GROMACS .gro file of C-alpha atoms in nm:
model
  375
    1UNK     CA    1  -0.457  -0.454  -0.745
    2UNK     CA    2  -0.628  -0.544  -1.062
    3UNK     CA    3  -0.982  -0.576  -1.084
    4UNK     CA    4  -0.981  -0.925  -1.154
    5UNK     CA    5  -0.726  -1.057  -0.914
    6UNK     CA    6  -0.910  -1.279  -0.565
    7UNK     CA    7  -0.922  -1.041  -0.229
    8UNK     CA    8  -0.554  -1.016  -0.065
    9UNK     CA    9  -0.553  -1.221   0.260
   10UNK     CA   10  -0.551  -0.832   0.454
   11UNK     CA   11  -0.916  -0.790   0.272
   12UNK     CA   12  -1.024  -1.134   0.388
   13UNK     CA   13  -0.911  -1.049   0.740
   14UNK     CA   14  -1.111  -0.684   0.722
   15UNK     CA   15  -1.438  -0.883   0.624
   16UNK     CA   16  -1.393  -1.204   0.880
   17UNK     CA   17  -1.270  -0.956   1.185
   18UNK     CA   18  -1.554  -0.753   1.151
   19UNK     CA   19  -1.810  -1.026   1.136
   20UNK     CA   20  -1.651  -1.188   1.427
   21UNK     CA   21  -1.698  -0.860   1.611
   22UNK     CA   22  -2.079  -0.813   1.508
   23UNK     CA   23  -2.121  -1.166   1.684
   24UNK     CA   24  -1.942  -1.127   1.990
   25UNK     CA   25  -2.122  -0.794   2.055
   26UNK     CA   26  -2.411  -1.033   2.003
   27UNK     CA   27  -2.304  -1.270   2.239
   28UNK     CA   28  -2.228  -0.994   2.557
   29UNK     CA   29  -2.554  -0.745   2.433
   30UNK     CA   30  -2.832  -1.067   2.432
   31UNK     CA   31  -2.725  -1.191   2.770
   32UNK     CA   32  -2.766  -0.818   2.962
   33UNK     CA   33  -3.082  -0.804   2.786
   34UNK     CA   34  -3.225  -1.118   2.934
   35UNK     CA   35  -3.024  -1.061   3.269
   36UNK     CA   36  -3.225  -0.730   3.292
   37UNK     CA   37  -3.077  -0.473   3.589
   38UNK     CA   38  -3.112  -0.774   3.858
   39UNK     CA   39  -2.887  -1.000   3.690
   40UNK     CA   40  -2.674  -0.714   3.574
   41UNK     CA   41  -2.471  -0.627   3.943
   42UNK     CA   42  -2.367  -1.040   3.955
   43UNK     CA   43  -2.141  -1.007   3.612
   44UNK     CA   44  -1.764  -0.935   3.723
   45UNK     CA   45  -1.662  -0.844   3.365
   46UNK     CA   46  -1.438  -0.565   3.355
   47UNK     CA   47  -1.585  -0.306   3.209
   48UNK     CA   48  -1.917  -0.355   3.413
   49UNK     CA   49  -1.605  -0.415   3.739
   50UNK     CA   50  -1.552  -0.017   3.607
   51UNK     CA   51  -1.859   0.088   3.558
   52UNK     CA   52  -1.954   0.030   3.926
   53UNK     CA   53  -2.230  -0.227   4.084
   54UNK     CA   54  -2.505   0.050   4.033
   55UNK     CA   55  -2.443   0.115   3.708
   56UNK     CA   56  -2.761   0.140   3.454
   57UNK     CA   57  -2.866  -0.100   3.242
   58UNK     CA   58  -2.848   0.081   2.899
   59UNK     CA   59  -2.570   0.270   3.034
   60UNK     CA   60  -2.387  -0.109   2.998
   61UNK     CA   61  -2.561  -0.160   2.666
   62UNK     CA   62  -2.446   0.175   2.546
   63UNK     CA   63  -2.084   0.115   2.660
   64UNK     CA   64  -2.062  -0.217   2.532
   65UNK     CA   65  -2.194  -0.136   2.191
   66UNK     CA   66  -1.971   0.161   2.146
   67UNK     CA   67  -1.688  -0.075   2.289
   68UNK     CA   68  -1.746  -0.285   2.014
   69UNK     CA   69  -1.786   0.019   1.709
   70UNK     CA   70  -1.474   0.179   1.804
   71UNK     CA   71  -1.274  -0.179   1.791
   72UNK     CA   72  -1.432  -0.246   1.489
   73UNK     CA   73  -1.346   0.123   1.335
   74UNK     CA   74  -1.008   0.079   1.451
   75UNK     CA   75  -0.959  -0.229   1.316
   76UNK     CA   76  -1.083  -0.178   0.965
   77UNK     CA   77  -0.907   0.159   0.972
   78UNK     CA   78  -0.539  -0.036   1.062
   79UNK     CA   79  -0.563  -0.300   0.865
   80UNK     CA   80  -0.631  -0.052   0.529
   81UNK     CA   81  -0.357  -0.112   0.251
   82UNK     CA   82  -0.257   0.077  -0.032
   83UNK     CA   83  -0.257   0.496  -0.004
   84UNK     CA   84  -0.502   0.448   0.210
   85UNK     CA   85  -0.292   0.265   0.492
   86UNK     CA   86  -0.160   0.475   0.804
   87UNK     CA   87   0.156   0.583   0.914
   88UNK     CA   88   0.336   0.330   1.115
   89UNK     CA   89   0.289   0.575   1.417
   90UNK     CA   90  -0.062   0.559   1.409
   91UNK     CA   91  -0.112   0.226   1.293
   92UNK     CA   92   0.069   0.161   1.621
   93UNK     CA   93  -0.172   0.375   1.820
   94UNK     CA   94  -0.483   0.210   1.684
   95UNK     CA   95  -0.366  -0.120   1.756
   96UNK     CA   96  -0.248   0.020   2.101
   97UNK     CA   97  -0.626   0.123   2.115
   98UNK     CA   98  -0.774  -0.226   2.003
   99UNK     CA   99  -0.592  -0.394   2.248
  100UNK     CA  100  -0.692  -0.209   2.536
  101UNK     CA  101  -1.091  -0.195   2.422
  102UNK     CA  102  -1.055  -0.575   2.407
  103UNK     CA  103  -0.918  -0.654   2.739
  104UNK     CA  104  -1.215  -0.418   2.881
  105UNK     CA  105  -1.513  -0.562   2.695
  106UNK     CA  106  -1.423  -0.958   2.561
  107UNK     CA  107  -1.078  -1.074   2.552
  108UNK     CA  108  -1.189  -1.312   2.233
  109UNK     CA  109  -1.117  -0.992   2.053
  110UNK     CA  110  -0.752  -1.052   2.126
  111UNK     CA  111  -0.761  -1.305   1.907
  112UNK     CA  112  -0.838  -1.082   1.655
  113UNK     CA  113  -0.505  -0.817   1.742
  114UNK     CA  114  -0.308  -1.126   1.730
  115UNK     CA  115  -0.353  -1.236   1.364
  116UNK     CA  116  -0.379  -0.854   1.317
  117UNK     CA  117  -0.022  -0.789   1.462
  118UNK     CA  118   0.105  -1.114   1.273
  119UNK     CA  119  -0.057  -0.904   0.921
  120UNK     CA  120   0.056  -0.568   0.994
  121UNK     CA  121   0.382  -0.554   1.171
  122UNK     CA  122   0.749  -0.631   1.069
  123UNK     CA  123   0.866  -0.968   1.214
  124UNK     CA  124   1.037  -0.878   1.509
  125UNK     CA  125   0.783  -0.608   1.610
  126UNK     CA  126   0.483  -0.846   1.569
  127UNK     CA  127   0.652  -1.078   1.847
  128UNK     CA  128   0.720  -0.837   2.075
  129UNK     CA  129   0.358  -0.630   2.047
  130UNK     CA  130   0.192  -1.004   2.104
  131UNK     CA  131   0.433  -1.069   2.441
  132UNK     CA  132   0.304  -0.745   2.572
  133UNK     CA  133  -0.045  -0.812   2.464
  134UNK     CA  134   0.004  -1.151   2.653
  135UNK     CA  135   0.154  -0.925   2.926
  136UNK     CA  136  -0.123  -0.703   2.940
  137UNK     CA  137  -0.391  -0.944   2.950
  138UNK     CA  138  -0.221  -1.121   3.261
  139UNK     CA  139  -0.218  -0.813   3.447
  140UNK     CA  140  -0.580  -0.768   3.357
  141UNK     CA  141  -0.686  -1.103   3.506
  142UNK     CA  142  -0.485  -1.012   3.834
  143UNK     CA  143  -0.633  -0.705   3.853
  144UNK     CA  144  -0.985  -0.858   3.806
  145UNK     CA  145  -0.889  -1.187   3.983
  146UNK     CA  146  -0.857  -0.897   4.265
  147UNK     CA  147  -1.282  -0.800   4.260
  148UNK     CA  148  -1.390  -1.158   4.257
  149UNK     CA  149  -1.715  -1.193   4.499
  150UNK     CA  150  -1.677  -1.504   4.700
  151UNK     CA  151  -2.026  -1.481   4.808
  152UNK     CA  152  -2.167  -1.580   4.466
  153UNK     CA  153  -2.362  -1.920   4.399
  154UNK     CA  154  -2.350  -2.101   4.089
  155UNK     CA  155  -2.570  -2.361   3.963
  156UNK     CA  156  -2.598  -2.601   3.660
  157UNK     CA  157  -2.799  -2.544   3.367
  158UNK     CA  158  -3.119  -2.767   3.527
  159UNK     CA  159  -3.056  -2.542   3.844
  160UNK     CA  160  -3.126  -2.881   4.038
  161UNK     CA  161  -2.733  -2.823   4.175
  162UNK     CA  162  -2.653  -2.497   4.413
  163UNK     CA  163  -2.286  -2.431   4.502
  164UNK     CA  164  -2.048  -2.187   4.655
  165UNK     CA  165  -1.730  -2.199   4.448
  166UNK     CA  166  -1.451  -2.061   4.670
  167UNK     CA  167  -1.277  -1.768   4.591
  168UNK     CA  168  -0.935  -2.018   4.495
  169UNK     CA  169  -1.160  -2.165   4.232
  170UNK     CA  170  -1.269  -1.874   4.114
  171UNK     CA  171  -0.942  -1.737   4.085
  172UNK     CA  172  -0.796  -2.099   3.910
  173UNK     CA  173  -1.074  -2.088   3.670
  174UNK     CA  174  -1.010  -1.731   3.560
  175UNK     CA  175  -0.630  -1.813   3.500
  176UNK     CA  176  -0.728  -2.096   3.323
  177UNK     CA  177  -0.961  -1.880   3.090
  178UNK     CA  178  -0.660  -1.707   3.059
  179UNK     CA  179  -0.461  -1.932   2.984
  180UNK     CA  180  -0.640  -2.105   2.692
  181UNK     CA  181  -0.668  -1.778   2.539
  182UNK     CA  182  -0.324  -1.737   2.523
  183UNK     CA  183  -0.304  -2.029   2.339
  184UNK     CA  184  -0.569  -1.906   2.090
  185UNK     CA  185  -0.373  -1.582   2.056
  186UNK     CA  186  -0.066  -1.791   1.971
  187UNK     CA  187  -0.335  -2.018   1.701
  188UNK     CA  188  -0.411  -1.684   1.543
  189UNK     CA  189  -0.119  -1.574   1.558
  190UNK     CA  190   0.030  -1.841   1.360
  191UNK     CA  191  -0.276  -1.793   1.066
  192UNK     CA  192  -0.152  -1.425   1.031
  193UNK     CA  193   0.210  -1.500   0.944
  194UNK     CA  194   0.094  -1.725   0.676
  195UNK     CA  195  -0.149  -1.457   0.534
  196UNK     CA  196   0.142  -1.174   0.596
  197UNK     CA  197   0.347  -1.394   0.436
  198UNK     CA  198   0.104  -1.450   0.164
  199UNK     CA  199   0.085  -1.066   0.104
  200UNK     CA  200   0.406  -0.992   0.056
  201UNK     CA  201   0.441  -1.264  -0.211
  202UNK     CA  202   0.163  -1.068  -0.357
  203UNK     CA  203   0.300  -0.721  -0.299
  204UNK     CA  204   0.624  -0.808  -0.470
  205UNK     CA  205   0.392  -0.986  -0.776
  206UNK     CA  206   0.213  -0.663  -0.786
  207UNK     CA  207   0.534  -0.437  -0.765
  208UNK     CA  208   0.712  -0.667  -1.046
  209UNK     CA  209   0.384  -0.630  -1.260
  210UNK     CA  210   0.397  -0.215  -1.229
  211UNK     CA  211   0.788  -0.236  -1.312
  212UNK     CA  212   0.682  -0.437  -1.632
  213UNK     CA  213   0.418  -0.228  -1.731
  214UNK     CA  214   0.675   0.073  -1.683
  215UNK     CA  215   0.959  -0.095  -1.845
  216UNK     CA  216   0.694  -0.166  -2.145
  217UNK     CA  217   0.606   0.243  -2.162
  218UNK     CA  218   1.024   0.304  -2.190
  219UNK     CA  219   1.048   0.049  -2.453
  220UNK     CA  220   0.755   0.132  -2.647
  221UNK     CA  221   0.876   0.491  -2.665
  222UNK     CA  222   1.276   0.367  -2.765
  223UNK     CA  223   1.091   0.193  -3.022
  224UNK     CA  224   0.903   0.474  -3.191
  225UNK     CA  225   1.232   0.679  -3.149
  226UNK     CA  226   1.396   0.368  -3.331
  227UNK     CA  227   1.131   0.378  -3.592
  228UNK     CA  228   1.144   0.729  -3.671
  229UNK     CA  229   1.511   0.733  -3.715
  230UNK     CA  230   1.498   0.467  -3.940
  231UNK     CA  231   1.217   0.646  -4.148
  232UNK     CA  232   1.461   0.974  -4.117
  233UNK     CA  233   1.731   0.756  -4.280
  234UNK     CA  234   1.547   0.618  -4.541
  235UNK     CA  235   1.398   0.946  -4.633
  236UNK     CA  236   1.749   1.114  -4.619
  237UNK     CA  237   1.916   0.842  -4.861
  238UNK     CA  238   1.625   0.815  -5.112
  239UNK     CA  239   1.443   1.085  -5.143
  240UNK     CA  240   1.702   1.350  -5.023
  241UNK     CA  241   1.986   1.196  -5.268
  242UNK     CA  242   1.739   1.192  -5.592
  243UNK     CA  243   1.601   1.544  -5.492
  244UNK     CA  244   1.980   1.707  -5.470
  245UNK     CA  245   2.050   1.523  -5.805
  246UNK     CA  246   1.755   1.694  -5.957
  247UNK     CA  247   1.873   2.003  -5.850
  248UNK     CA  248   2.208   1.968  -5.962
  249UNK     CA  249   2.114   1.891  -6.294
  250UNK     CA  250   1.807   2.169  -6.331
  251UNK     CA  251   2.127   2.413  -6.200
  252UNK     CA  252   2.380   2.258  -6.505
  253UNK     CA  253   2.105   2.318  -6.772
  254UNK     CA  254   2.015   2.675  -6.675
  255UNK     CA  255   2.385   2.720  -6.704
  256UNK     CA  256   2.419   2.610  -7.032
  257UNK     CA  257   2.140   2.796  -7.160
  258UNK     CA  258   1.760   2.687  -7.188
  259UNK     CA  259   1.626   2.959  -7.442
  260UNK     CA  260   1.249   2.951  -7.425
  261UNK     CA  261   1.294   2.665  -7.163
  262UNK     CA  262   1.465   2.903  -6.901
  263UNK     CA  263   1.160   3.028  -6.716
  264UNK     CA  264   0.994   2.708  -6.644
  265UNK     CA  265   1.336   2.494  -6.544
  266UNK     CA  266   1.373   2.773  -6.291
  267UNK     CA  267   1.036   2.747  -6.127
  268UNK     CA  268   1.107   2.374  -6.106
  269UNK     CA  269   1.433   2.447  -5.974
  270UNK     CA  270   1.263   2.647  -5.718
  271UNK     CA  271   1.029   2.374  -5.629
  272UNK     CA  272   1.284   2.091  -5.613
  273UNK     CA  273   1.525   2.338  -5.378
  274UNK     CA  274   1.191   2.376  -5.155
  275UNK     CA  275   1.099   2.035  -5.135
  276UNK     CA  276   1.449   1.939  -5.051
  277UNK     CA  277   1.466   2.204  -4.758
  278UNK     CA  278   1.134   2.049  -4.631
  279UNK     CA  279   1.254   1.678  -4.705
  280UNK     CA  280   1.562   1.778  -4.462
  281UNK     CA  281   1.346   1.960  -4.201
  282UNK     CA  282   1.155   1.686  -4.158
  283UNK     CA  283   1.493   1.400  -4.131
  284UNK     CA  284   1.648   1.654  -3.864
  285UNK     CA  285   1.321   1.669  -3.668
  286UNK     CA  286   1.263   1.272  -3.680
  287UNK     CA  287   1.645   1.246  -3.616
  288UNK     CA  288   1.591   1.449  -3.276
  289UNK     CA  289   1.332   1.184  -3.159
  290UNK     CA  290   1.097   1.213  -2.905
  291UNK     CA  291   1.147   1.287  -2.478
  292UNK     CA  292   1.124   0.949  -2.332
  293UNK     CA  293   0.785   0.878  -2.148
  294UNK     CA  294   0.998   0.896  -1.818
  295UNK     CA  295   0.738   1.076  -1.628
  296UNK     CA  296   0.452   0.815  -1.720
  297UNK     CA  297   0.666   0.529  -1.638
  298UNK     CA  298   0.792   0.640  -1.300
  299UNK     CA  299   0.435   0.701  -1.207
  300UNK     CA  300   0.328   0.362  -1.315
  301UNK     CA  301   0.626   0.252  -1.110
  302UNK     CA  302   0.502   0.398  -0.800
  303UNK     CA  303   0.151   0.196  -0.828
  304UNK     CA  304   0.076  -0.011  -0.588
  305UNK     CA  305   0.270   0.119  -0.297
  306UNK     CA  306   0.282   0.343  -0.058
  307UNK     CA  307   0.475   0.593  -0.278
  308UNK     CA  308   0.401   0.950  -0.319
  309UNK     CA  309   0.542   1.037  -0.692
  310UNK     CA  310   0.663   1.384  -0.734
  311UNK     CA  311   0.795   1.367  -1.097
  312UNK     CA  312   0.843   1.703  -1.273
  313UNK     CA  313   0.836   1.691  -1.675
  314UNK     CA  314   1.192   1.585  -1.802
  315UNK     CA  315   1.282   1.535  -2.186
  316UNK     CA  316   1.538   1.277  -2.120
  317UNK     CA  317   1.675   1.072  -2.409
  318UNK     CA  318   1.589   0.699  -2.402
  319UNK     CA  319   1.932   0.621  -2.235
  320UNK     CA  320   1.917   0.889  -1.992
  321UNK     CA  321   1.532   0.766  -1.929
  322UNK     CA  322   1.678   0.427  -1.882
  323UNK     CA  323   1.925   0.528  -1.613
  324UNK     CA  324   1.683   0.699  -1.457
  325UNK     CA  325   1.404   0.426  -1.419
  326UNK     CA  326   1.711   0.165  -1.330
  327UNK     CA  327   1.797   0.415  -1.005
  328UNK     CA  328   1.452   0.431  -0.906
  329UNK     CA  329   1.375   0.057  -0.946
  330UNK     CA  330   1.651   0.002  -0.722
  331UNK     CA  331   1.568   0.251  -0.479
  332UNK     CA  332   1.262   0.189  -0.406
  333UNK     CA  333   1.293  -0.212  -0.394
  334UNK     CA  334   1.536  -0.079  -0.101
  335UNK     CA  335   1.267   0.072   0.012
  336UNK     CA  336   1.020  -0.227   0.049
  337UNK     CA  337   0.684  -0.133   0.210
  338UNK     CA  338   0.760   0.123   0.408
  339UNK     CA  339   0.634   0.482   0.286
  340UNK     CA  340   0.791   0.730   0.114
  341UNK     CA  341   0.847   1.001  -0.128
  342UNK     CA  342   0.984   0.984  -0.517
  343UNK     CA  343   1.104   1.334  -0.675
  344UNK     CA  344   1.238   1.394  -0.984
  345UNK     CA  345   1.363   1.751  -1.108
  346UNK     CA  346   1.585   1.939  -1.292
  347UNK     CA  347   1.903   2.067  -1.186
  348UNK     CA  348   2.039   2.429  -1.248
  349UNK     CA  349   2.328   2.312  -1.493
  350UNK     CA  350   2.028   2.140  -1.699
  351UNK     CA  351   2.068   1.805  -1.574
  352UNK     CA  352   1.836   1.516  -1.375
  353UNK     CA  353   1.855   1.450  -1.024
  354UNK     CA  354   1.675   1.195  -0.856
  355UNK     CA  355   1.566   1.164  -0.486
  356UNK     CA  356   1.390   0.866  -0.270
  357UNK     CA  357   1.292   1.004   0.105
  358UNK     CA  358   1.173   0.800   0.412
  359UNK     CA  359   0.825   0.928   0.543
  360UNK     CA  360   0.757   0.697   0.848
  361UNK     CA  361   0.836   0.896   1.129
  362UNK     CA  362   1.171   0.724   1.161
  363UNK     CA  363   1.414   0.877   0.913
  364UNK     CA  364   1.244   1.180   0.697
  365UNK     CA  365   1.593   1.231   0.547
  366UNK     CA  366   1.612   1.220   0.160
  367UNK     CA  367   1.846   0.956   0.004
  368UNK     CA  368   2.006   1.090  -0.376
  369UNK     CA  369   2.003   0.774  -0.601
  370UNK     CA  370   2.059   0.941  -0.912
  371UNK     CA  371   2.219   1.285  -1.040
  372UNK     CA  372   2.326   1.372  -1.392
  373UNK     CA  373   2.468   1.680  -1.508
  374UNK     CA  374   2.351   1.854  -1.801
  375UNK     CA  375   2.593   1.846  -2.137
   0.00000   0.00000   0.00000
């Protein structure tokens, strides 16, 4: 990403996911504090449901804070783009791992996985992860539904009104918790496909920009190959034409005789053979050109995804270089944003061979896109 291009929406959701996780550890930490160890054996949160009735004070405080630090680590380590973005495997294990600290210490945080999923994951996989993080939730409210205390009395926020909610209540109120955060999860859900989908109009700008900036290396070095051959020609039918006439006529007069003259027409003779073998040196060499920056532009190619480039020095000719960079374009826009592996190298009989490989745990095969022989 350039320097002066506005945060991606997957930076935005780093910063606001993080904040919202500093406040809802504020939200569960300030209550135990005021609650104190008397208040602490009435909460029937889950994690405090597995920590036991006895269970310490800062012993809560300790697990709900670390709770919090490993969701947030997780989640800032997930949602990490560029080189620095996981494998799919363990991308899928750290949000694995977010969901489950969520539904132990505030299931608000699912709100958070679900926009996540909605960002990270292909379409079809984003569905399915949020039906069994729906899933997963309802079997956590059955299984806490399970520990309600019947016994417990509730009162308003005057305390002038003592009651005894039954256990039914209890239960109804919990699903309907449960319920509206479903609905959330589906809200946030929603807001990530529009950022995801906002990404990868980005992700292609960005990958069209690179192939630009490539193409642009390729054509500036065609067009210093173009420019020295057409130096090489000029210098071949001006200079190189008068020069050979010069010597051709210093030749005809030493033949006919010089007298005195002799000595010095055959230094100059000398000279004018010289500079012609340098004046032809130099058109062969400029005639040659130069390697195409292939190696440069590949690299530049690779920017901005999740490419490992493995290029070895090539002197290809522009249209060989040209072929080459077309393959690899091609390739890799097959490739989309999944990660992988670029090599370039030379083949025994002198030629190029190029290879795009798969490195997401699914298919590590290697794919040949390109192969020339040498001539």
């Amino acid at each position: 990403m350039r320097g002066d291009a506005p945060p991606s929406p997957l930076a935005w959701f780093r910063a606001v996911a993080l904040l919202s996780c500093l406040a809802l550890w504020l939200r569960q930490a300030l209550p135990l504090a005021w609650l104190g160890q008397g208040g602490l054996s009435h909460l029937r949160q889950r994690l405090l449901l597995l920590l036991g009735p006895t269970a310490e004070l800062w012993l809560a405080q300790a697990a709900y804070g670390l709770g919090f630090a490993g969701f947030g680590w997780m989640l800032w380590r997930c949602a990490a783009a560029g080189g620095k973005a996981p494998l799919p495997a363990a991308r899928a294990a750290l949000l694995a791992g977010q969901v489950a600290l969520a539904l132990l210490i505030d299931d608000k945080l699912l709100y958070l996985t679900a926009a996540e999923l909605a960002l990270l994951l292909p379409w079809r996989a984003a569905w399915t992860a949020l039906g069994a993080q729906l899933a997963l939730m309802a079997l956590a409210c059955a299984w806490q539904a399970q520990r309600l205390d019947g016994r417990e009395l509730t009162c308003n926020v005057s305390g002038s009104e003592v009651q005894a909610p039954t256990l039914q209540r209890q239960r109804g109120q919990l699903w309907l918790d449960a319920a509206l955060g479903g609905g959330f999860q589906l809200l946030t859900f929603g807001v990530g496909c529009l950022g995801a989908a906002e990404r990868r109009r980005r992700e292609r700008l960005e990958a069209t920009h690179a192939s630009l900036l490539a193409a642009r290396q390729l054509l500036a070095g065609a067009a210093g190959n173009g420019e020295r051959l057409r130096v090489a020609r000029e210098l071949h039918d001006g200079m190189g034409h008068h020069l050979s006439a010069l010597n051709l006529q210093l030749e005809l007069m030493l033949r006919r005789g010089a007298g005195e003259a002799a000595p010095p027409l055959r230094e100059a003779r000398q000279a004018a053979r010289q500079l012609l073998a340098e004046v032809r040196s130099m058109v062969g060499a400029e005639r040659s050109g130069r390697a195409a920056p292939l190696q440069a532009a590949l690299r530049r190619l690779c920017e901005g995804r999740r490419i490992a480039a493995d290029i070895a020095p090539l002197a290809a000719s522009d249209e060989l270089a040209w072929r080459v960079f077309a393959a690899a374009r091609d390739g890799l826009d097959a490739l989309g944003d999944r990660p992988g592996r670029l090599s370039l190298f030379v083949t025994e009989d002198g030629g190029a061979a190029l290879s795009l490989g798969r490195l997401d745990g699914k298919d590590e095969g290697w794919t040949k896109v390109f192969r020339e022989a040498g001539a």
